[in-house]
C-alpha atoms as one frame of an Amber mdcrd trajectory, in Angstrom:
protein
   1.559 -11.229 -31.814   4.262  -9.060 -29.936   3.572  -8.223 -26.148   2.655
  -4.591 -25.855   3.358  -2.698 -22.738   1.791   0.859 -22.226   3.713   3.866
 -21.118   2.710   7.497 -20.166   5.014  10.032 -18.835   5.782  13.821 -18.087
   3.745  16.804 -17.441  -0.093  15.914 -17.897  -2.683  18.759 -18.473  -4.163
  20.148 -15.391  -7.926  20.304 -14.867  -9.640  23.627 -14.849 -10.178  23.394
 -11.108  -6.462  22.962 -10.510  -5.597  25.817 -12.831  -8.054  28.208 -11.003
  -6.547  27.217  -7.633  -2.915  27.603  -8.845  -4.230  31.124 -10.033  -5.471
  31.914  -6.472  -2.384  30.644  -4.788  -0.204  32.946  -7.036  -2.474  35.832
  -6.007  -2.064  34.712  -2.270  -5.786  34.061  -1.903  -5.238  30.411  -1.350
  -2.702  28.825   0.913   0.129  26.531  -0.309  -1.199  23.880   1.983  -4.594
  24.007   0.423  -2.936  23.849  -2.979  -0.904  21.005  -1.901  -3.857  19.042
  -0.843  -5.727  19.542  -4.216  -2.452  18.370  -6.033  -2.598  15.133  -3.990
  -6.272  14.624  -4.801  -5.751  15.324  -8.413  -2.777  13.004  -8.688  -4.767
  10.213  -7.054  -7.456  10.458  -9.625  -4.738  10.359 -12.384  -3.214   7.257
 -11.020  -6.685   5.604 -10.904  -7.175   6.774 -14.596  -3.823   5.104 -15.703
  -4.472   1.952 -13.874  -8.145   1.682 -15.025  -6.842   1.879 -18.628  -4.260
  -0.640 -18.340  -1.147   1.684 -18.510   1.860  -0.535 -17.505   4.103   2.064
 -16.290   3.472   5.979 -15.770   5.316   8.810 -14.176   3.806  11.417 -11.627
   1.676  13.772 -13.779   3.656  16.497 -12.301   0.870  18.740 -11.482   3.053
  21.087  -9.221   5.798  21.463 -12.030   5.538  24.792 -13.976   8.184  23.291
 -16.376  10.184  20.284 -16.545  13.339  22.028 -14.991  11.909  24.414 -12.458
  11.241  22.416  -9.354  14.493  20.591  -9.603  16.380  23.665 -10.232  14.550
  25.351  -7.066  16.008  22.444  -4.796  19.534  22.654  -6.312  22.361  24.622
  -5.158  24.402  25.982  -8.024  21.378  26.878 -10.189  19.555  30.341 -10.317
  16.445  30.864 -12.365  16.939  33.190 -15.252  14.395  34.821 -17.610  11.366
  33.271 -19.276  12.478  31.279 -22.392  10.546  29.798 -25.226  10.954  25.846
 -25.012  12.006  24.631 -28.196   9.697  25.073 -31.225   6.624  25.159 -28.895
   4.362  28.072 -27.670   5.362  27.330 -23.867   7.806  28.956 -21.805  10.279
  27.892 -19.009  12.601  29.689 -16.590  16.056  29.306 -17.926  18.193  27.328
 -15.255  21.412  29.213 -15.036  24.283  26.864 -14.109  26.652  28.939 -11.986
  28.265  26.465  -9.607  28.587  22.659  -8.928  25.008  21.236  -8.430  24.218
  20.116  -4.717  20.905  19.024  -3.360  19.395  21.381  -0.753  16.863  19.671
   1.516  14.587  16.710   1.095  12.521  16.846  -2.125  10.297  14.142  -0.856
   8.933  16.427   2.034   6.419  19.324   1.998   8.207  22.536   1.412   7.011
  25.977   0.079   9.042  27.324  -2.908   9.291  30.833  -4.096   8.453  30.405
  -7.802   6.645  27.122  -8.002   3.916  25.200  -6.130   5.122  23.403  -3.025
   7.098  20.106  -2.736   7.183  17.171  -2.722   8.741  16.819  -5.955   6.493
  13.649  -6.816   2.979  12.815  -5.419   2.372   9.246  -6.733   2.402   6.443
  -4.603   5.594   4.839  -6.140   4.104   1.526  -6.731   5.869  -0.906  -9.182
   4.045   0.509 -12.201   5.560   4.102 -11.491   8.631   5.890 -12.594  10.464
   8.973 -11.455  10.497  11.749 -14.217  13.877  13.221 -14.879  14.869  15.801
 -17.628  18.021  14.139 -19.315  21.499  15.394 -19.225  21.430  16.159 -23.060
  18.147  18.259 -22.715  19.152  19.940 -19.593  22.601  20.951 -20.907  20.872
  22.157 -24.039  18.137  24.267 -22.433  20.279  25.664 -19.597  22.490  28.761
 -19.265  25.838  27.355 -18.928  27.318  30.332 -16.936  29.932  28.325 -15.306
  31.073  27.210 -18.708  30.974  23.488 -17.932  31.860  20.788 -20.624  29.007
  18.452 -21.305  30.717  15.628 -19.553  31.439  17.495 -16.345  27.835  18.828
 -16.183  26.358  15.308 -16.910  28.539  13.690 -14.276  27.512  16.311 -11.709
  23.752  15.877 -12.737  23.880  12.195 -12.435  25.217  12.461  -8.917  22.316
  14.979  -7.942  19.611  12.807  -9.338  21.136   9.747  -7.552  20.991  11.515
  -4.213  17.449  12.970  -5.098  16.188   9.506  -6.124  17.416   8.090  -2.805
  14.704   9.980  -1.059  12.087   8.263  -2.856  11.163   4.469  -3.541  10.911
   4.482  -7.256  12.382   1.200  -8.857  12.722   2.560 -12.228  13.318   5.985
 -13.847  12.246   7.731 -16.804  14.947   9.990 -18.384  13.462  12.345 -20.801
  15.418  13.765 -23.776  13.618  16.198 -25.819  16.534  16.647 -28.330  18.573
  14.241 -30.226  21.363  12.402 -28.409  23.824  13.600 -31.227  26.707  11.581
 -29.906  27.110  12.991 -26.573  28.969  10.874 -24.032  26.201   9.538 -21.666
  28.806   7.543 -19.547  29.519  10.130 -16.871  25.701  10.614 -16.192  24.981
   6.866 -16.144  27.698   6.112 -13.628  25.240   7.326 -11.140  21.769   6.733
 -12.804  21.417   2.945 -13.604  20.479   2.550 -17.208  19.053  -0.944 -16.397
  16.495   0.730 -14.367  15.955   3.582 -16.907  13.437   4.226 -19.698  15.086
   6.512 -21.938  12.582   8.545 -24.037  14.340  10.024 -27.101  13.597  12.048
 -30.115  15.441  12.000 -33.620  17.784   9.568 -35.037  19.342   7.585 -32.234
  23.056   7.800 -32.071  24.871   4.284 -31.324  27.977   6.076 -29.773  25.739
   7.767 -27.248  23.864   4.673 -26.289  26.712   2.385 -26.161  28.625   5.048
 -24.021  26.121   4.452 -21.141  28.007   1.249 -20.521  25.110  -1.102 -19.893
  21.674  -1.835 -21.748  18.811   0.485 -20.737  15.521  -1.067 -19.525  13.975
   0.564 -22.493  14.697   3.182 -25.165  11.647   4.890 -26.625  11.946   5.922
 -30.281   9.891   6.679 -33.277   8.836   4.144 -35.937  12.045   4.568 -38.001
  13.430   1.061 -38.466  16.913   1.883 -37.919  16.034   3.645 -34.800  13.904
   0.611 -33.559  16.878  -1.860 -34.340  19.309   0.505 -32.261  16.622   0.689
 -29.432  16.452  -3.060 -29.356  20.206  -3.512 -29.321  20.706  -1.279 -26.380
  17.511  -1.956 -24.285  15.856  -5.062 -22.935  12.337  -3.765 -24.155  12.315
  -1.282 -27.155   9.659   1.512 -27.074   7.619   3.166 -29.898   6.515   6.635
 -29.554   3.528   6.283 -31.888   0.989   8.679 -30.377   1.340  12.273 -31.375
   1.712  14.556 -28.318   1.281  17.769 -30.442  -1.765  16.732 -32.436  -5.432
  16.563 -31.291  -6.206  13.879 -33.939  -6.958  10.533 -32.139  -5.021   7.497
 -33.440  -6.816   4.126 -34.009  -5.753   1.635 -31.548  -6.360  -1.367 -33.879
  -4.148   0.337 -36.585  -1.411   0.782 -33.972  -1.683  -2.663 -32.877  -1.300
  -4.040 -36.377   1.558  -1.747 -36.987   3.347  -2.878 -33.837   2.638  -6.474
 -34.762   3.968  -6.116 -38.246   7.306  -4.296 -37.046   7.766  -7.130 -34.410
   7.592  -9.902 -36.989   9.776  -8.044 -39.453  12.486  -7.226 -36.881  12.172
 -10.268 -34.640  11.109  -8.270 -31.690   8.347  -9.894 -29.314   7.783  -7.147
 -26.636   7.540  -3.247 -26.939   6.426  -0.282 -24.969   4.077   2.008 -26.576
   3.946   5.583 -25.700   3.714   9.198 -27.024   6.175  11.481 -28.621   6.273
  13.973 -26.026   4.699  14.724 -22.837   0.875  15.527 -23.143   0.676  18.916
 -21.568   0.775  20.532 -25.043  -2.822  19.220 -25.573  -6.203  20.047 -24.134
  -7.013  17.891 -21.034 -10.114  16.101 -22.700  -7.730  15.148 -25.502  -4.890
  13.965 -23.410  -7.141  11.781 -21.515  -8.376  10.297 -24.753  -4.726   9.556
 -25.764  -4.108   8.003 -22.565  -7.095   5.796 -22.903  -6.279   4.742 -26.445
  -2.886   3.719 -25.389  -4.466   1.325 -23.052  -6.468  -0.015 -25.853  -3.388
  -1.023 -28.047  -2.832  -4.552 -27.979  -6.376  -5.537 -27.009
């Protein structure tokens, strides 16, 4: 049977307690320090949940992130926050990062700091153990969802973003990173970005058909490329990463998958394609689901392969 590693990433749904406290902070009833203390407490509980359920690798649950771009935008010179904008085909919104000048890191994202339109820093609250990853929106996704006021080419923007991320990551102790691409790679040249962010330390979470040209342009094999169960995508993920990943848990549907059925499916794919080790994860971050369902999805990931 194929060895199965378990992965969860991205913004995790907040508890009702935390949602209420964030509302109080927004109304200036609760201090930023008090909110920060609760975020630390809730993050510690999430870490415990992940580890108790056998999750091999996980990112910070990002309880202090309002969207996947905002806190990074707020610590970056050259970006101004634009209007609230619908995020893809979902019912969620984000503040449009308007790229106006070259990107530069402002301050230390690992230290406590109050922000004007987001709960306070640090950017990540997890203990940065060996089972943890830094979460970063990928260059294709960031470029797709930004306001490109400066008129950058994708290559120029992604090279600048990679340098920014490299400096940002140097403030933390993460050994690996998860780069989240919520839109297809579509042939984009990833080389300029991955000159600064090491592919061999990167789990690349993707969507849509994998583009060989894009994966090849990174210059090295990724630690993992997570994709859907399309066989051609899996073959590409296996060719361009050390451990291919399978995004088999639906992050937009409250129906709970059967871990035994997923185990059999992965084992069958492994035997057919000659792959002996996989990550298993979800198709998107889980903040689109109710908290209770997201916890059950995490728990069932932990049961895959048992």
